[in-house]
Amino acid sequence: MLAQNARVTTADDYRAAVRRGARFTVPTGVVYVRRTGSDDTRFGFIVSKQVGNAVVRNRIRRRLKAACYAVRVDVAPGADVVIRALPNAATASYAQLSNDLGKALIKSSLLTSSSSIESS
């Protein structure tokens, strides 16, 4: 599970990441990356009702949190990463979500190695 200091928690931080961050699109979602210059990289998740009912949305959010937890040691510090799940995420496996997250982080130059992506 991601620690409190590793999560985007305020609406202002979400808004800043989505509006001023770089955007990377993958089949299961959109990843927004905003450089902050802090010592930590924080992750946030947006899973709307278009993805599915509450059970499906929470499953997707848990899978995304687990994927972020798995790659957190390989991610360069100093950014806010907000992941917006698209409706395709509802039928995607954990491996697909993790792979898509890795691709977006590699595009954003935040991921320092792809070893944790390949092992998923």
mmCIF file with all atom_site columns, N, CA, C and O in Angstrom, residues 10 17 29-30 37 58-59 64-65 71 79 91 100 102 112:
data_model
loop_
_atom_site.group_PDB
_atom_site.id
_atom_site.type_symbol
_atom_site.label_atom_id
_atom_site.label_alt_id
_atom_site.label_comp_id
_atom_site.label_asym_id
_atom_site.label_entity_id
_atom_site.label_seq_id
_atom_site.pdbx_PDB_ins_code
_atom_site.Cartn_x
_atom_site.Cartn_y
_atom_site.Cartn_z
_atom_site.occupancy
_atom_site.B_iso_or_equiv
_atom_site.pdbx_formal_charge
_atom_site.auth_seq_id
_atom_site.auth_comp_id
_atom_site.auth_asym_id
_atom_site.auth_atom_id
_atom_site.pdbx_PDB_model_num
ATOM 1  N N  . THR A 1 10  ? -4.853  16.383 -2.125  1.00 0.00 ? 10  THR A N  1
ATOM 2  C CA . THR A 1 10  ? -5.701  17.571 -2.179  1.00 0.00 ? 10  THR A CA 1
ATOM 3  C C  . THR A 1 10  ? -6.196  17.841 -3.594  1.00 0.00 ? 10  THR A C  1
ATOM 4  O O  . THR A 1 10  ? -5.541  17.497 -4.578  1.00 0.00 ? 10  THR A O  1
ATOM 5  N N  . ALA A 1 17  ? -1.765  18.969 -11.375 1.00 0.00 ? 17  ALA A N  1
ATOM 6  C CA . ALA A 1 17  ? -1.165  17.895 -12.171 1.00 0.00 ? 17  ALA A CA 1
ATOM 7  C C  . ALA A 1 17  ? -1.897  17.722 -13.500 1.00 0.00 ? 17  ALA A C  1
ATOM 8  O O  . ALA A 1 17  ? -1.271  17.557 -14.550 1.00 0.00 ? 17  ALA A O  1
ATOM 9  N N  . GLY A 1 29  ? -5.672  4.236  -19.842 1.00 0.00 ? 29  GLY A N  1
ATOM 10 C CA . GLY A 1 29  ? -5.779  5.469  -19.078 1.00 0.00 ? 29  GLY A CA 1
ATOM 11 C C  . GLY A 1 29  ? -4.926  6.597  -19.616 1.00 0.00 ? 29  GLY A C  1
ATOM 12 O O  . GLY A 1 29  ? -4.268  6.481  -20.646 1.00 0.00 ? 29  GLY A O  1
ATOM 13 N N  . VAL A 1 30  ? -4.969  7.691  -18.872 1.00 0.00 ? 30  VAL A N  1
ATOM 14 C CA . VAL A 1 30  ? -4.167  8.865  -19.176 1.00 0.00 ? 30  VAL A CA 1
ATOM 15 C C  . VAL A 1 30  ? -3.335  9.156  -17.935 1.00 0.00 ? 30  VAL A C  1
ATOM 16 O O  . VAL A 1 30  ? -3.866  9.193  -16.820 1.00 0.00 ? 30  VAL A O  1
ATOM 17 N N  . GLY A 1 37  ? 9.795   19.006 -7.843  1.00 0.00 ? 37  GLY A N  1
ATOM 18 C CA . GLY A 1 37  ? 11.067  19.323 -7.234  1.00 0.00 ? 37  GLY A CA 1
ATOM 19 C C  . GLY A 1 37  ? 11.189  18.865 -5.786  1.00 0.00 ? 37  GLY A C  1
ATOM 20 O O  . GLY A 1 37  ? 12.182  19.139 -5.129  1.00 0.00 ? 37  GLY A O  1
ATOM 21 N N  . ASN A 1 58  ? -13.288 0.435  -7.557  1.00 0.00 ? 58  ASN A N  1
ATOM 22 C CA . ASN A 1 58  ? -12.372 0.155  -6.455  1.00 0.00 ? 58  ASN A CA 1
ATOM 23 C C  . ASN A 1 58  ? -11.354 -0.918 -6.827  1.00 0.00 ? 58  ASN A C  1
ATOM 24 O O  . ASN A 1 58  ? -10.197 -0.843 -6.410  1.00 0.00 ? 58  ASN A O  1
ATOM 25 N N  . ARG A 1 59  ? -11.751 -1.905 -7.621  1.00 0.00 ? 59  ARG A N  1
ATOM 26 C CA . ARG A 1 59  ? -10.804 -2.927 -8.068  1.00 0.00 ? 59  ARG A CA 1
ATOM 27 C C  . ARG A 1 59  ? -9.722  -2.302 -8.933  1.00 0.00 ? 59  ARG A C  1
ATOM 28 O O  . ARG A 1 59  ? -8.534  -2.586 -8.758  1.00 0.00 ? 59  ARG A O  1
ATOM 29 N N  . LEU A 1 64  ? -4.188  -0.269 -9.631  1.00 0.00 ? 64  LEU A N  1
ATOM 30 C CA . LEU A 1 64  ? -3.290  0.827  -9.962  1.00 0.00 ? 64  LEU A CA 1
ATOM 31 C C  . LEU A 1 64  ? -2.369  1.167  -8.798  1.00 0.00 ? 64  LEU A C  1
ATOM 32 O O  . LEU A 1 64  ? -1.175  1.430  -8.989  1.00 0.00 ? 64  LEU A O  1
ATOM 33 N N  . LYS A 1 65  ? -2.908  1.152  -7.581  1.00 0.00 ? 65  LYS A N  1
ATOM 34 C CA . LYS A 1 65  ? -2.079  1.404  -6.398  1.00 0.00 ? 65  LYS A CA 1
ATOM 35 C C  . LYS A 1 65  ? -0.994  0.343  -6.264  1.00 0.00 ? 65  LYS A C  1
ATOM 36 O O  . LYS A 1 65  ? 0.160   0.662  -5.965  1.00 0.00 ? 65  LYS A O  1
ATOM 37 N N  . VAL A 1 71  ? 6.536   -0.132 -8.711  1.00 0.00 ? 71  VAL A N  1
ATOM 38 C CA . VAL A 1 71  ? 7.545   0.618  -9.463  1.00 0.00 ? 71  VAL A CA 1
ATOM 39 C C  . VAL A 1 71  ? 8.111   1.810  -8.699  1.00 0.00 ? 71  VAL A C  1
ATOM 40 O O  . VAL A 1 71  ? 9.004   2.476  -9.192  1.00 0.00 ? 71  VAL A O  1
ATOM 41 N N  . ALA A 1 79  ? 8.004   14.352 -8.437  1.00 0.00 ? 79  ALA A N  1
ATOM 42 C CA . ALA A 1 79  ? 6.902   14.540 -9.380  1.00 0.00 ? 79  ALA A CA 1
ATOM 43 C C  . ALA A 1 79  ? 5.587   14.097 -8.755  1.00 0.00 ? 79  ALA A C  1
ATOM 44 O O  . ALA A 1 79  ? 5.564   13.280 -7.839  1.00 0.00 ? 79  ALA A O  1
ATOM 45 N N  . THR A 1 91  ? -11.894 -3.908 -17.978 1.00 0.00 ? 91  THR A N  1
ATOM 46 C CA . THR A 1 91  ? -11.695 -5.294 -18.405 1.00 0.00 ? 91  THR A CA 1
ATOM 47 C C  . THR A 1 91  ? -10.223 -5.685 -18.473 1.00 0.00 ? 91  THR A C  1
ATOM 48 O O  . THR A 1 91  ? -9.903  -6.809 -18.851 1.00 0.00 ? 91  THR A O  1
ATOM 49 N N  . ASP A 1 100 ? 0.914   -0.746 -18.920 1.00 0.00 ? 100 ASP A N  1
ATOM 50 C CA . ASP A 1 100 ? 0.556   0.572  -19.439 1.00 0.00 ? 100 ASP A CA 1
ATOM 51 C C  . ASP A 1 100 ? 1.128   1.687  -18.569 1.00 0.00 ? 100 ASP A C  1
ATOM 52 O O  . ASP A 1 100 ? 1.609   2.697  -19.076 1.00 0.00 ? 100 ASP A O  1
ATOM 53 N N  . GLY A 1 102 ? 3.843   1.495  -16.774 1.00 0.00 ? 102 GLY A N  1
ATOM 54 C CA . GLY A 1 102 ? 5.274   1.510  -17.053 1.00 0.00 ? 102 GLY A CA 1
ATOM 55 C C  . GLY A 1 102 ? 5.604   2.221  -18.353 1.00 0.00 ? 102 GLY A C  1
ATOM 56 O O  . GLY A 1 102 ? 6.568   3.000  -18.418 1.00 0.00 ? 102 GLY A O  1
ATOM 57 N N  . THR A 1 112 ? 13.416  4.973  -14.084 1.00 0.00 ? 112 THR A N  1
ATOM 58 C CA . THR A 1 112 ? 14.854  4.871  -14.308 1.00 0.00 ? 112 THR A CA 1
ATOM 59 C C  . THR A 1 112 ? 15.257  3.530  -14.902 1.00 0.00 ? 112 THR A C  1
ATOM 60 O O  . THR A 1 112 ? 16.295  3.418  -15.516 1.00 0.00 ? 112 THR A O  1
#
